[in-house]
Each structure stands twice: as C-alpha cells, then as structure tokens.
C-alpha cells in the first residue's frame, strides 16, 4: 500500500465492447471484465437500474414485462446512450476506490470507423461518469499493442480484431494506421446465423444465449473432415406446434450456418491485402496476420483464413483481452503514442 495515496494515479483504460466491457487500471492490469448489459426495472413509468454486467446478462431473454435487459452497444458503437452511461458509471464506481481526491484520466478505445458523433458520445459518457480527461484510441491500434505486435517499427503488421459487433482489419506501421476497415460482422452475426439456420432447417426457435453456447462449444469455420463432427444437444421451441423441444445439432450444421459470416470476415481480410502498399504487403507475407477478439476463438477460423489468403495466421494469446491490454499499455507509453490518442474531438 502506498504511504502517500495521492501519488498513485488510478488512470484507467476501458474497452467498451459490444459484448464485453473491460477496465484496466495503470499499474494493476485488467480489474474488471463483464458483459455489456444493463437491466432496468420499470416502476410506475420510471426506469431504475436493477443490475449491470454479469447479473444483467443472466436476465437477457428471460425478463418479465416489468424488467428490461439492454445491450447498450451494438455494432461496436453506442446504440442506447442512457444505458451506456449507466453502465460506464457503474463499472468505474466499482473499480475506482476513492483513495485519492483526483478524478481519473481515462482512455477508451473506439472502432476505427466510429463517426465524430459516436466519438463525442463516448467521450461525454466517460466525462459524465467522472473522468478528468477522456482520450480515445483507435481499436485496431489497441488490439495490435495488446497482441504484442511491433507496431512502432517501420514494418507492416496486420491485425484482425473479431469482436461481438464488428470485425476490424488494419495494417499498421510506425505506430499508426495505414489501412483500416470495419465490417459489421462479428460474434453477434454468427449467433444470428445459427438462430436463422435452426429456424429454417429444423423449425426450431432458440434464443441468443443458446446460439452463443452452440457457437462457443462446437462452432467451427470449416466443414469437419468426417462430414459431421461433434454433436450437441439443444433445446428450443418447436415452431410447428409451439412446445419446447430437444434436438441435436452437429458441427457440420454449425459450419454451414456460419459459412456466410466467416466468408465476410475472409473477404474483409482479402480487401485489406489488396489495398495495402506493396512493401507493407511483403512484410505481412513475412510476419503473417494476427487475430484478436473473442471471434478469433471460433474453431478453425485461423485455418480457414490461411486456406483463403495463403498467409500464416496466428491467434493472439488472451485474444479476448488484447484490446483492453493494449489500451491499458497506451497509458504507460503515452509519450510514444501521443499522436494517436485523441483528447479533444
Ligand atoms: N470460443 C469462442 N468461439 C467463438 N466465438 C467466441 C468464443 N468465445 C467468445 N466468442 C465470441 O466473441 C464475442 C466477444 O468478443 P469480444 O469480447 O472481443 O467482443 P467485444 O469487444 O465486446 O465486441 P466489439 O469489439 O465488436 O465491440 C462474442 O460474440 C462471443 O460469443
Ligand atoms: Mg472489442
């Protein structure tokens, strides 16, 4: 413990994700990692926050009329400002021990494609939540730093961050972005694809949580070699007679369901390669491509990308934490990264 508490800054970094929000405190690392969900209780026409994060996620899809569970972030940006602000405030309060009188400086990462309006909304939410200063850092830069890539060197690095809402493909060199593109395809789209597949092929209606469980347990980007792969028992509602039903889904079926979002991710990588200046493209051939984000954990996605691009593909260690770790490190290396942290737009 510090003898002079005021000396220890509690500057923070926040990865405000579509699926998960992570908070990093300088000198401590990641101190919070919770789903980006807020649950409200509607009482006499007034909304009251009932739960945030983990507790609220359990309520998604299971709420009675008086309770509403909201995901404030959609497609990587704030879709519900009020809920986003509540969520940020709640998480900051949870980790910010008021041992100092100073308000923290907070760096938040934002998708590369975020508009000025979206950026202002995120900045204002953080300032409202009690930050002294709010800096914004582009998500692909954070992801690459978090994955340990040598982004400040004069060499091309390609990072593909596959989150819940978006996939961001970027080529970085000398500490900044040479090319970046954000496509609104990620884990959520994969879940939706599984729901649509089961509705169409098995007349079965399942919820988002079940779809996510199928994806994380047996999800795969490639047809299994034996044409069927592992099998999972699932429950949902039979659309023909309306009653609950138990059935099975095979890995081959999941691969078929996920073919379209997987192809969209591959296409985004191919487009990035085509748009990359030749010398940097040569570096990428040498060094390969780094995948980060939760979507990078989809079974055989790396293999599928390797087959389509011919490049070597790696999945970052702690891929779910890369963006938060990278944003956190930017607090420590602020001098070197001054040009990419935006404090006032
Ligand atoms: N093993 C897995 N296989 C496939 N998908 C996974 C796996 N583990 C987690 N995911 C998915 O990863 C997504 C969450 O990833 P991540 O936390 O990187 O997103 P996010 O940062 O919240 O979203 P975004 O960056 O788009 O705002 C979810 O859709 C989740 O279902
Ligand atoms: Mg993310």
mmCIF file of C-alpha atoms and ligand atoms in Angstrom:
data_model
loop_
_atom_site.group_PDB
_atom_site.id
_atom_site.type_symbol
_atom_site.label_atom_id
_atom_site.label_comp_id
_atom_site.label_asym_id
_atom_site.label_seq_id
_atom_site.Cartn_x
_atom_site.Cartn_y
_atom_site.Cartn_z
ATOM 1 C CA UNK A 1 0.000 0.000 0.000
ATOM 2 C CA UNK A 2 1.202 3.464 -0.746
ATOM 3 C CA UNK A 3 2.149 5.713 2.154
ATOM 4 C CA UNK A 4 1.117 8.737 0.165
ATOM 5 C CA UNK A 5 -2.044 7.623 -1.589
ATOM 6 C CA UNK A 6 -2.287 10.677 -3.806
ATOM 7 C CA UNK A 7 0.902 9.649 -5.577
ATOM 8 C CA UNK A 8 -0.678 6.599 -7.107
ATOM 9 C CA UNK A 9 -2.745 7.528 -10.053
ATOM 10 C CA UNK A 10 -5.774 5.411 -10.864
ATOM 11 C CA UNK A 11 -5.773 6.261 -14.519
ATOM 12 C CA UNK A 12 -7.855 3.781 -16.441
ATOM 13 C CA UNK A 13 -8.351 2.264 -19.824
ATOM 14 C CA UNK A 14 -11.722 0.969 -20.934
ATOM 15 C CA UNK A 15 -12.552 -1.457 -23.720
ATOM 16 C CA UNK A 16 -16.190 -0.657 -24.241
ATOM 17 C CA UNK A 17 -17.137 -3.670 -26.319
ATOM 18 C CA UNK A 18 -20.388 -4.761 -27.891
ATOM 19 C CA UNK A 19 -20.251 -7.998 -25.916
ATOM 20 C CA UNK A 20 -17.865 -7.307 -23.021
ATOM 21 C CA UNK A 21 -16.514 -4.284 -21.183
ATOM 22 C CA UNK A 22 -13.055 -4.486 -19.636
ATOM 23 C CA UNK A 23 -11.391 -1.991 -17.337
ATOM 24 C CA UNK A 24 -7.635 -1.723 -16.895
ATOM 25 C CA UNK A 25 -6.006 0.297 -14.137
ATOM 26 C CA UNK A 26 -2.499 1.599 -14.623
ATOM 27 C CA UNK A 27 -0.067 -0.486 -12.624
ATOM 28 C CA UNK A 28 -2.666 -3.170 -11.890
ATOM 29 C CA UNK A 29 -3.817 -4.562 -15.216
ATOM 30 C CA UNK A 30 -7.332 -5.746 -16.029
ATOM 31 C CA UNK A 31 -9.501 -5.357 -12.939
ATOM 32 C CA UNK A 32 -12.960 -5.831 -14.436
ATOM 33 C CA UNK A 33 -14.371 -7.920 -17.265
ATOM 34 C CA UNK A 34 -18.145 -8.079 -17.535
ATOM 35 C CA UNK A 35 -20.800 -8.410 -20.224
ATOM 36 C CA UNK A 36 -22.002 -5.079 -21.659
ATOM 37 C CA UNK A 37 -25.572 -5.421 -20.406
ATOM 38 C CA UNK A 38 -27.814 -3.221 -18.244
ATOM 39 C CA UNK A 39 -31.118 -4.395 -16.748
ATOM 40 C CA UNK A 40 -33.824 -1.896 -15.829
ATOM 41 C CA UNK A 41 -36.871 -2.247 -13.645
ATOM 42 C CA UNK A 42 -39.862 -0.289 -14.924
ATOM 43 C CA UNK A 43 -41.812 1.020 -11.970
ATOM 44 C CA UNK A 44 -44.723 3.420 -12.400
ATOM 45 C CA UNK A 45 -43.305 4.551 -15.714
ATOM 46 C CA UNK A 46 -39.861 5.201 -14.182
ATOM 47 C CA UNK A 47 -36.778 3.221 -15.117
ATOM 48 C CA UNK A 48 -34.471 2.070 -12.363
ATOM 49 C CA UNK A 49 -31.196 0.246 -12.862
ATOM 50 C CA UNK A 50 -31.588 -3.243 -11.475
ATOM 51 C CA UNK A 51 -28.349 -4.929 -12.497
ATOM 52 C CA UNK A 52 -25.289 -4.307 -14.649
ATOM 53 C CA UNK A 53 -22.812 -6.714 -16.233
ATOM 54 C CA UNK A 54 -22.754 -10.392 -15.301
ATOM 55 C CA UNK A 55 -26.012 -10.267 -13.305
ATOM 56 C CA UNK A 56 -27.810 -8.426 -16.086
ATOM 57 C CA UNK A 57 -26.613 -10.847 -18.784
ATOM 58 C CA UNK A 58 -28.298 -13.716 -16.955
ATOM 59 C CA UNK A 59 -31.578 -11.847 -17.430
ATOM 60 C CA UNK A 60 -31.231 -11.372 -21.218
ATOM 61 C CA UNK A 61 -34.067 -13.140 -22.992
ATOM 62 C CA UNK A 62 -35.619 -14.171 -19.675
ATOM 63 C CA UNK A 63 -37.205 -10.946 -18.440
ATOM 64 C CA UNK A 64 -40.819 -10.476 -17.346
ATOM 65 C CA UNK A 65 -42.679 -7.422 -18.637
ATOM 66 C CA UNK A 66 -41.504 -5.164 -15.808
ATOM 67 C CA UNK A 67 -37.811 -5.795 -16.419
ATOM 68 C CA UNK A 68 -35.834 -4.868 -19.488
ATOM 69 C CA UNK A 69 -32.305 -6.099 -20.173
ATOM 70 C CA UNK A 70 -30.460 -3.912 -22.687
ATOM 71 C CA UNK A 71 -27.177 -4.200 -24.536
ATOM 72 C CA UNK A 72 -26.234 -0.537 -24.894
ATOM 73 C CA UNK A 73 -23.574 -1.207 -27.538
ATOM 74 C CA UNK A 74 -24.477 -2.531 -30.966
ATOM 75 C CA UNK A 75 -22.167 -2.913 -33.943
ATOM 76 C CA UNK A 76 -19.303 -1.580 -31.830
ATOM 77 C CA UNK A 77 -20.888 1.790 -31.085
ATOM 78 C CA UNK A 78 -23.325 3.178 -28.528
ATOM 79 C CA UNK A 79 -26.894 2.335 -29.501
ATOM 80 C CA UNK A 80 -28.516 3.384 -26.204
ATOM 81 C CA UNK A 81 -26.788 6.408 -24.687
ATOM 82 C CA UNK A 82 -28.575 6.401 -21.361
ATOM 83 C CA UNK A 83 -27.844 2.727 -20.729
ATOM 84 C CA UNK A 84 -24.230 3.093 -21.884
ATOM 85 C CA UNK A 85 -23.643 5.930 -19.464
ATOM 86 C CA UNK A 86 -25.213 3.993 -16.601
ATOM 87 C CA UNK A 87 -23.013 1.052 -17.425
ATOM 88 C CA UNK A 88 -19.783 3.063 -17.639
ATOM 89 C CA UNK A 89 -20.597 4.850 -14.380
ATOM 90 C CA UNK A 90 -21.385 1.595 -12.645
ATOM 91 C CA UNK A 91 -18.137 -0.074 -13.752
ATOM 92 C CA UNK A 92 -15.974 2.973 -12.934
ATOM 93 C CA UNK A 93 -17.535 3.228 -9.481
ATOM 94 C CA UNK A 94 -16.938 -0.470 -8.975
ATOM 95 C CA UNK A 95 -13.191 -0.253 -9.619
ATOM 96 C CA UNK A 96 -12.367 3.310 -8.642
ATOM 97 C CA UNK A 97 -11.516 3.294 -4.991
ATOM 98 C CA UNK A 98 -11.742 6.866 -3.889
ATOM 99 C CA UNK A 99 -8.407 6.877 -2.083
ATOM 100 C CA UNK A 100 -7.360 9.981 -3.950
ATOM 101 C CA UNK A 101 -9.232 13.186 -4.484
ATOM 102 C CA UNK A 102 -8.247 13.288 -8.105
ATOM 103 C CA UNK A 103 -10.553 12.151 -10.843
ATOM 104 C CA UNK A 104 -9.010 9.559 -13.131
ATOM 105 C CA UNK A 105 -7.802 10.098 -16.644
ATOM 106 C CA UNK A 106 -9.489 7.528 -18.851
ATOM 107 C CA UNK A 107 -8.574 6.238 -22.298
ATOM 108 C CA UNK A 108 -11.322 4.434 -24.171
ATOM 109 C CA UNK A 109 -10.873 2.607 -27.427
ATOM 110 C CA UNK A 110 -13.297 3.217 -30.263
ATOM 111 C CA UNK A 111 -13.835 1.360 -33.528
ATOM 112 C CA UNK A 112 -11.768 2.819 -36.350
ATOM 113 C CA UNK A 113 -14.916 3.573 -38.300
ATOM 114 C CA UNK A 114 -16.650 5.485 -35.479
ATOM 115 C CA UNK A 115 -18.157 8.782 -36.635
ATOM 116 C CA UNK A 116 -17.394 12.121 -34.901
ATOM 117 C CA UNK A 117 -20.872 11.995 -33.348
ATOM 118 C CA UNK A 118 -20.279 8.497 -31.986
ATOM 119 C CA UNK A 119 -16.865 9.528 -30.651
ATOM 120 C CA UNK A 120 -18.312 12.576 -28.918
ATOM 121 C CA UNK A 121 -20.994 10.391 -27.332
ATOM 122 C CA UNK A 122 -18.424 8.001 -25.908
ATOM 123 C CA UNK A 123 -16.235 10.846 -24.644
ATOM 124 C CA UNK A 124 -19.187 12.582 -22.996
ATOM 125 C CA UNK A 125 -20.327 9.382 -21.312
ATOM 126 C CA UNK A 126 -16.869 8.899 -19.812
ATOM 127 C CA UNK A 127 -16.641 12.517 -18.655
ATOM 128 C CA UNK A 128 -20.158 12.292 -17.200
ATOM 129 C CA UNK A 129 -19.101 9.171 -15.393
ATOM 130 C CA UNK A 130 -16.424 11.162 -13.563
ATOM 131 C CA UNK A 131 -13.278 11.222 -15.684
ATOM 132 C CA UNK A 132 -10.948 14.218 -15.530
ATOM 133 C CA UNK A 133 -9.818 13.728 -19.121
ATOM 134 C CA UNK A 134 -11.101 11.306 -21.711
ATOM 135 C CA UNK A 135 -8.827 10.116 -24.509
ATOM 136 C CA UNK A 136 -9.846 7.969 -27.448
ATOM 137 C CA UNK A 137 -7.666 5.337 -29.062
ATOM 138 C CA UNK A 138 -8.454 3.515 -32.263
ATOM 139 C CA UNK A 139 -9.341 -0.115 -31.547
ATOM 140 C CA UNK A 140 -7.025 -1.797 -34.099
ATOM 141 C CA UNK A 141 -4.027 0.024 -32.593
ATOM 142 C CA UNK A 142 -5.058 -1.154 -29.131
ATOM 143 C CA UNK A 143 -5.579 -4.711 -30.373
ATOM 144 C CA UNK A 144 -2.150 -4.799 -32.028
ATOM 145 C CA UNK A 145 -0.368 -3.426 -28.951
ATOM 146 C CA UNK A 146 -2.223 -5.903 -26.756
ATOM 147 C CA UNK A 147 -1.212 -8.770 -29.034
ATOM 148 C CA UNK A 148 2.426 -7.712 -28.664
ATOM 149 C CA UNK A 149 2.933 -6.648 -32.291
ATOM 150 C CA UNK A 150 5.838 -4.306 -33.115
ATOM 151 C CA UNK A 151 3.583 -1.511 -34.311
ATOM 152 C CA UNK A 152 6.028 1.362 -33.846
ATOM 153 C CA UNK A 153 8.608 -0.193 -36.185
ATOM 154 C CA UNK A 154 8.832 0.716 -39.880
ATOM 155 C CA UNK A 155 7.287 -2.577 -40.879
ATOM 156 C CA UNK A 156 3.767 -3.628 -41.811
ATOM 157 C CA UNK A 157 1.652 -5.505 -39.254
ATOM 158 C CA UNK A 158 -1.843 -6.771 -39.936
ATOM 159 C CA UNK A 159 -4.305 -7.252 -37.114
ATOM 160 C CA UNK A 160 -7.859 -8.578 -37.405
ATOM 161 C CA UNK A 161 -9.990 -7.932 -34.319
ATOM 162 C CA UNK A 162 -13.169 -10.001 -34.373
ATOM 163 C CA UNK A 163 -15.499 -8.757 -31.648
ATOM 164 C CA UNK A 164 -19.160 -9.217 -30.895
ATOM 165 C CA UNK A 165 -20.344 -6.439 -33.185
ATOM 166 C CA UNK A 166 -17.588 -5.715 -35.662
ATOM 167 C CA UNK A 167 -14.506 -7.099 -37.318
ATOM 168 C CA UNK A 168 -11.774 -4.545 -37.758
ATOM 169 C CA UNK A 169 -8.979 -5.278 -40.182
ATOM 170 C CA UNK A 170 -5.989 -2.953 -40.047
ATOM 171 C CA UNK A 171 -2.484 -2.584 -41.377
ATOM 172 C CA UNK A 172 -0.194 -0.651 -39.069
ATOM 173 C CA UNK A 173 3.274 0.775 -39.461
ATOM 174 C CA UNK A 174 5.305 3.333 -37.481
ATOM 175 C CA UNK A 175 2.714 3.477 -34.724
ATOM 176 C CA UNK A 176 -0.212 4.474 -36.871
ATOM 177 C CA UNK A 177 -2.856 3.088 -39.186
ATOM 178 C CA UNK A 178 -2.012 2.696 -42.870
ATOM 179 C CA UNK A 179 -5.272 0.977 -43.773
ATOM 180 C CA UNK A 180 -8.273 0.063 -41.683
ATOM 181 C CA UNK A 181 -11.715 -1.163 -42.397
ATOM 182 C CA UNK A 182 -14.507 -2.111 -40.085
ATOM 183 C CA UNK A 183 -17.225 -4.526 -41.161
ATOM 184 C CA UNK A 184 -20.331 -5.059 -39.095
ATOM 185 C CA UNK A 185 -19.815 -8.788 -38.808
ATOM 186 C CA UNK A 186 -18.746 -10.467 -35.608
ATOM 187 C CA UNK A 187 -19.928 -12.836 -32.902
ATOM 188 C CA UNK A 188 -23.465 -11.424 -32.824
ATOM 189 C CA UNK A 189 -23.900 -12.036 -36.538
ATOM 190 C CA UNK A 190 -22.676 -15.604 -36.048
ATOM 191 C CA UNK A 191 -25.250 -16.149 -33.291
ATOM 192 C CA UNK A 192 -27.989 -14.768 -35.557
ATOM 193 C CA UNK A 193 -26.860 -17.071 -38.362
ATOM 194 C CA UNK A 194 -27.207 -20.103 -36.068
ATOM 195 C CA UNK A 195 -30.697 -18.973 -34.982
ATOM 196 C CA UNK A 196 -31.778 -18.495 -38.620
ATOM 197 C CA UNK A 197 -30.337 -21.867 -39.638
ATOM 198 C CA UNK A 198 -32.222 -23.792 -36.956
ATOM 199 C CA UNK A 199 -35.426 -21.964 -37.728
ATOM 200 C CA UNK A 200 -35.142 -22.723 -41.414
ATOM 201 C CA UNK A 201 -33.875 -26.300 -41.265
ATOM 202 C CA UNK A 202 -35.348 -27.686 -38.062
ATOM 203 C CA UNK A 203 -38.326 -25.406 -37.351
ATOM 204 C CA UNK A 204 -36.714 -24.739 -34.006
ATOM 205 C CA UNK A 205 -36.640 -21.354 -32.326
ATOM 206 C CA UNK A 206 -33.711 -20.789 -29.975
ATOM 207 C CA UNK A 207 -32.632 -17.684 -28.046
ATOM 208 C CA UNK A 208 -29.412 -15.684 -28.374
ATOM 209 C CA UNK A 209 -27.791 -17.280 -25.335
ATOM 210 C CA UNK A 210 -28.349 -20.781 -26.686
ATOM 211 C CA UNK A 211 -26.955 -19.745 -30.070
ATOM 212 C CA UNK A 212 -23.863 -18.300 -28.396
ATOM 213 C CA UNK A 213 -23.399 -21.501 -26.392
ATOM 214 C CA UNK A 214 -23.578 -23.609 -29.554
ATOM 215 C CA UNK A 215 -21.008 -21.331 -31.226
ATOM 216 C CA UNK A 216 -18.526 -21.350 -28.368
ATOM 217 C CA UNK A 217 -18.879 -25.109 -27.713
ATOM 218 C CA UNK A 218 -18.853 -26.650 -31.201
ATOM 219 C CA UNK A 219 -18.690 -23.654 -33.553
ATOM 220 C CA UNK A 220 -16.339 -24.044 -36.496
ATOM 221 C CA UNK A 221 -15.430 -22.170 -39.645
ATOM 222 C CA UNK A 222 -14.723 -25.351 -41.638
ATOM 223 C CA UNK A 223 -16.621 -28.471 -42.531
ATOM 224 C CA UNK A 224 -15.382 -31.279 -40.230
ATOM 225 C CA UNK A 225 -13.287 -33.907 -42.027
ATOM 226 C CA UNK A 226 -15.779 -36.695 -41.311
ATOM 227 C CA UNK A 227 -18.657 -34.588 -42.638
ATOM 228 C CA UNK A 228 -20.410 -34.436 -39.246
ATOM 229 C CA UNK A 229 -18.045 -33.640 -36.355
ATOM 230 C CA UNK A 230 -19.134 -33.277 -32.731
ATOM 231 C CA UNK A 231 -22.809 -33.141 -31.813
ATOM 232 C CA UNK A 232 -24.573 -31.078 -29.173
ATOM 233 C CA UNK A 233 -27.992 -31.432 -27.570
ATOM 234 C CA UNK A 234 -30.035 -28.233 -27.703
ATOM 235 C CA UNK A 235 -33.426 -27.039 -26.558
ATOM 236 C CA UNK A 236 -35.791 -24.546 -28.074
ATOM 237 C CA UNK A 237 -39.375 -24.097 -29.163
ATOM 238 C CA UNK A 238 -40.835 -26.158 -31.958
ATOM 239 C CA UNK A 239 -42.320 -23.680 -34.412
ATOM 240 C CA UNK A 240 -44.821 -26.216 -35.759
ATOM 241 C CA UNK A 241 -46.648 -26.990 -32.528
ATOM 242 C CA UNK A 242 -45.281 -24.309 -30.207
ATOM 243 C CA UNK A 243 -43.970 -26.619 -27.497
ATOM 244 C CA UNK A 244 -40.425 -26.923 -26.125
ATOM 245 C CA UNK A 245 -38.319 -29.454 -27.984
ATOM 246 C CA UNK A 246 -34.946 -31.101 -27.515
ATOM 247 C CA UNK A 247 -32.846 -31.968 -30.521
ATOM 248 C CA UNK A 248 -29.261 -32.222 -31.752
ATOM 249 C CA UNK A 249 -27.037 -30.036 -33.860
ATOM 250 C CA UNK A 250 -23.834 -31.249 -35.475
ATOM 251 C CA UNK A 251 -20.641 -29.358 -36.131
ATOM 252 C CA UNK A 252 -21.223 -29.737 -39.864
ATOM 253 C CA UNK A 253 -24.544 -27.936 -39.492
ATOM 254 C CA UNK A 254 -22.931 -25.153 -37.477
ATOM 255 C CA UNK A 255 -20.227 -24.805 -40.151
ATOM 256 C CA UNK A 256 -22.966 -24.466 -42.769
ATOM 257 C CA UNK A 257 -24.805 -21.902 -40.653
ATOM 258 C CA UNK A 258 -21.640 -19.855 -40.101
ATOM 259 C CA UNK A 259 -20.412 -20.001 -43.708
ATOM 260 C CA UNK A 260 -21.680 -16.547 -44.607
ATOM 261 C CA UNK A 261 -20.278 -14.520 -41.679
ATOM 262 C CA UNK A 262 -16.997 -16.434 -41.935
ATOM 263 C CA UNK A 263 -16.787 -15.605 -45.641
ATOM 264 C CA UNK A 264 -17.453 -11.941 -44.900
ATOM 265 C CA UNK A 265 -14.521 -11.906 -42.478
ATOM 266 C CA UNK A 266 -12.277 -13.583 -45.082
ATOM 267 C CA UNK A 267 -13.397 -11.068 -47.712
ATOM 268 C CA UNK A 268 -12.525 -8.154 -45.423
ATOM 269 C CA UNK A 269 -9.009 -9.566 -44.979
ATOM 270 C CA UNK A 270 -8.613 -10.070 -48.737
ATOM 271 C CA UNK A 271 -9.722 -6.496 -49.408
ATOM 272 C CA UNK A 272 -7.235 -5.190 -46.872
ATOM 273 C CA UNK A 273 -4.439 -7.126 -48.543
ATOM 274 C CA UNK A 274 -5.393 -5.711 -51.932
ATOM 275 C CA UNK A 275 -5.382 -2.168 -50.567
ATOM 276 C CA UNK A 276 -2.026 -2.481 -48.781
ATOM 277 C CA UNK A 277 1.013 -0.792 -50.383
ATOM 278 C CA UNK A 278 3.339 -3.467 -51.825
ATOM 279 C CA UNK A 279 6.259 -3.099 -49.399
ATOM 280 C CA UNK A 280 3.978 -3.394 -46.398
ATOM 281 C CA UNK A 281 2.173 -6.319 -48.045
ATOM 282 C CA UNK A 282 5.559 -8.041 -48.321
ATOM 283 C CA UNK A 283 6.085 -7.519 -44.556
ATOM 284 C CA UNK A 284 2.711 -9.123 -43.900
ATOM 285 C CA UNK A 285 3.660 -12.120 -46.012
ATOM 286 C CA UNK A 286 6.781 -12.434 -43.802
ATOM 287 C CA UNK A 287 5.115 -11.865 -40.475
ATOM 288 C CA UNK A 288 1.636 -13.218 -41.036
ATOM 289 C CA UNK A 289 -1.663 -11.942 -39.671
ATOM 290 C CA UNK A 290 -2.678 -11.685 -36.009
ATOM 291 C CA UNK A 291 -6.254 -12.431 -34.921
ATOM 292 C CA UNK A 292 -7.638 -10.876 -31.717
ATOM 293 C CA UNK A 293 -11.067 -10.583 -30.066
ATOM 294 C CA UNK A 294 -13.469 -13.309 -28.967
ATOM 295 C CA UNK A 295 -14.400 -14.222 -32.536
ATOM 296 C CA UNK A 296 -10.783 -15.278 -33.147
ATOM 297 C CA UNK A 297 -11.531 -18.275 -30.920
ATOM 298 C CA UNK A 298 -14.054 -19.716 -33.367
ATOM 299 C CA UNK A 299 -12.874 -23.231 -34.197
ATOM 300 C CA UNK A 300 -10.651 -23.465 -37.278
ATOM 301 C CA UNK A 301 -11.163 -19.830 -38.248
ATOM 302 C CA UNK A 302 -7.384 -19.457 -38.472
ATOM 303 C CA UNK A 303 -7.170 -22.481 -40.756
ATOM 304 C CA UNK A 304 -9.975 -21.233 -42.954
ATOM 305 C CA UNK A 305 -8.279 -17.825 -43.295
ATOM 306 C CA UNK A 306 -4.960 -19.491 -44.035
ATOM 307 C CA UNK A 307 -6.518 -21.522 -46.841
ATOM 308 C CA UNK A 308 -8.092 -18.460 -48.416
ATOM 309 C CA UNK A 309 -5.232 -15.988 -48.069
ATOM 310 C CA UNK A 310 -2.200 -18.248 -48.201
ATOM 311 C CA UNK A 311 -0.761 -16.299 -45.253
ATOM 312 C CA UNK A 312 0.249 -17.615 -41.887
ATOM 313 C CA UNK A 313 -2.396 -16.743 -39.317
ATOM 314 C CA UNK A 314 -1.925 -16.615 -35.527
ATOM 315 C CA UNK A 315 -4.471 -16.255 -32.773
ATOM 316 C CA UNK A 316 -3.211 -13.863 -30.079
ATOM 317 C CA UNK A 317 -2.699 -15.099 -26.550
ATOM 318 C CA UNK A 318 -5.567 -13.865 -24.387
ATOM 319 C CA UNK A 319 -7.347 -12.776 -27.550
ATOM 320 C CA UNK A 320 -10.409 -11.591 -25.591
ATOM 321 C CA UNK A 321 -8.187 -9.245 -23.547
ATOM 322 C CA UNK A 322 -5.959 -7.784 -26.264
ATOM 323 C CA UNK A 323 -7.842 -4.535 -26.794
ATOM 324 C CA UNK A 324 -8.065 -3.812 -23.059
ATOM 325 C CA UNK A 325 -4.401 -4.709 -22.516
ATOM 326 C CA UNK A 326 -3.347 -2.564 -25.461
ATOM 327 C CA UNK A 327 -5.443 0.409 -24.355
ATOM 328 C CA UNK A 328 -4.001 -0.041 -20.871
ATOM 329 C CA UNK A 329 -0.444 -0.103 -22.192
ATOM 330 C CA UNK A 330 -1.150 3.112 -24.078
ATOM 331 C CA UNK A 331 -1.500 4.743 -20.629
ATOM 332 C CA UNK A 332 2.027 3.656 -19.828
ATOM 333 C CA UNK A 333 3.508 4.591 -23.228
ATOM 334 C CA UNK A 334 1.558 7.743 -23.730
ATOM 335 C CA UNK A 335 4.574 9.739 -24.861
ATOM 336 C CA UNK A 336 5.308 7.397 -27.772
ATOM 337 C CA UNK A 337 1.631 7.133 -28.693
ATOM 338 C CA UNK A 338 0.713 10.792 -28.200
ATOM 339 C CA UNK A 339 -0.124 11.214 -31.880
ATOM 340 C CA UNK A 340 -2.802 8.501 -31.861
ATOM 341 C CA UNK A 341 -4.570 9.289 -28.573
ATOM 342 C CA UNK A 342 -7.274 11.821 -29.219
ATOM 343 C CA UNK A 343 -8.189 14.041 -26.270
ATOM 344 C CA UNK A 344 -10.448 16.606 -27.828
ATOM 345 C CA UNK A 345 -12.620 15.949 -30.799
HETATM 346 N N1 LIG B 1 -14.672 -19.852 -28.222
HETATM 347 C C1 LIG B 1 -15.339 -18.962 -28.938
HETATM 348 N N2 LIG B 1 -15.704 -19.235 -30.213
HETATM 349 C C2 LIG B 1 -16.384 -18.352 -30.950
HETATM 350 N N3 LIG B 1 -16.761 -17.137 -30.503
HETATM 351 C C3 LIG B 1 -16.421 -16.805 -29.245
HETATM 352 C C4 LIG B 1 -15.705 -17.680 -28.400
HETATM 353 N N4 LIG B 1 -15.531 -17.076 -27.185
HETATM 354 C C5 LIG B 1 -16.129 -15.876 -27.282
HETATM 355 N N5 LIG B 1 -16.673 -15.697 -28.507
HETATM 356 C C6 LIG B 1 -17.453 -14.568 -29.002
HETATM 357 O O1 LIG B 1 -16.657 -13.408 -29.013
HETATM 358 C C7 LIG B 1 -17.508 -12.263 -28.914
HETATM 359 C C8 LIG B 1 -16.988 -11.330 -27.866
HETATM 360 O O2 LIG B 1 -15.696 -10.938 -28.229
HETATM 361 P P1 LIG B 1 -15.090 -9.577 -27.694
HETATM 362 O O3 LIG B 1 -15.180 -9.507 -26.214
HETATM 363 O O4 LIG B 1 -13.753 -9.431 -28.334
HETATM 364 O O5 LIG B 1 -16.135 -8.550 -28.332
HETATM 365 P P2 LIG B 1 -16.346 -7.025 -27.966
HETATM 366 O O6 LIG B 1 -15.023 -6.391 -27.810
HETATM 367 O O7 LIG B 1 -17.273 -6.919 -26.834
HETATM 368 O O8 LIG B 1 -17.074 -6.517 -29.293
HETATM 369 P P3 LIG B 1 -16.667 -5.330 -30.301
HETATM 370 O O9 LIG B 1 -15.181 -5.281 -30.344
HETATM 371 O O10 LIG B 1 -17.280 -5.725 -31.620
HETATM 372 O O11 LIG B 1 -17.315 -4.123 -29.735
HETATM 373 C C9 LIG B 1 -18.900 -12.773 -28.540
HETATM 374 O O12 LIG B 1 -19.725 -12.733 -29.675
HETATM 375 C C10 LIG B 1 -18.617 -14.205 -28.114
HETATM 376 O O13 LIG B 1 -19.728 -15.051 -28.349
HETATM 377 MG MG1 LIG B 2 -13.697 -5.438 -28.970
#
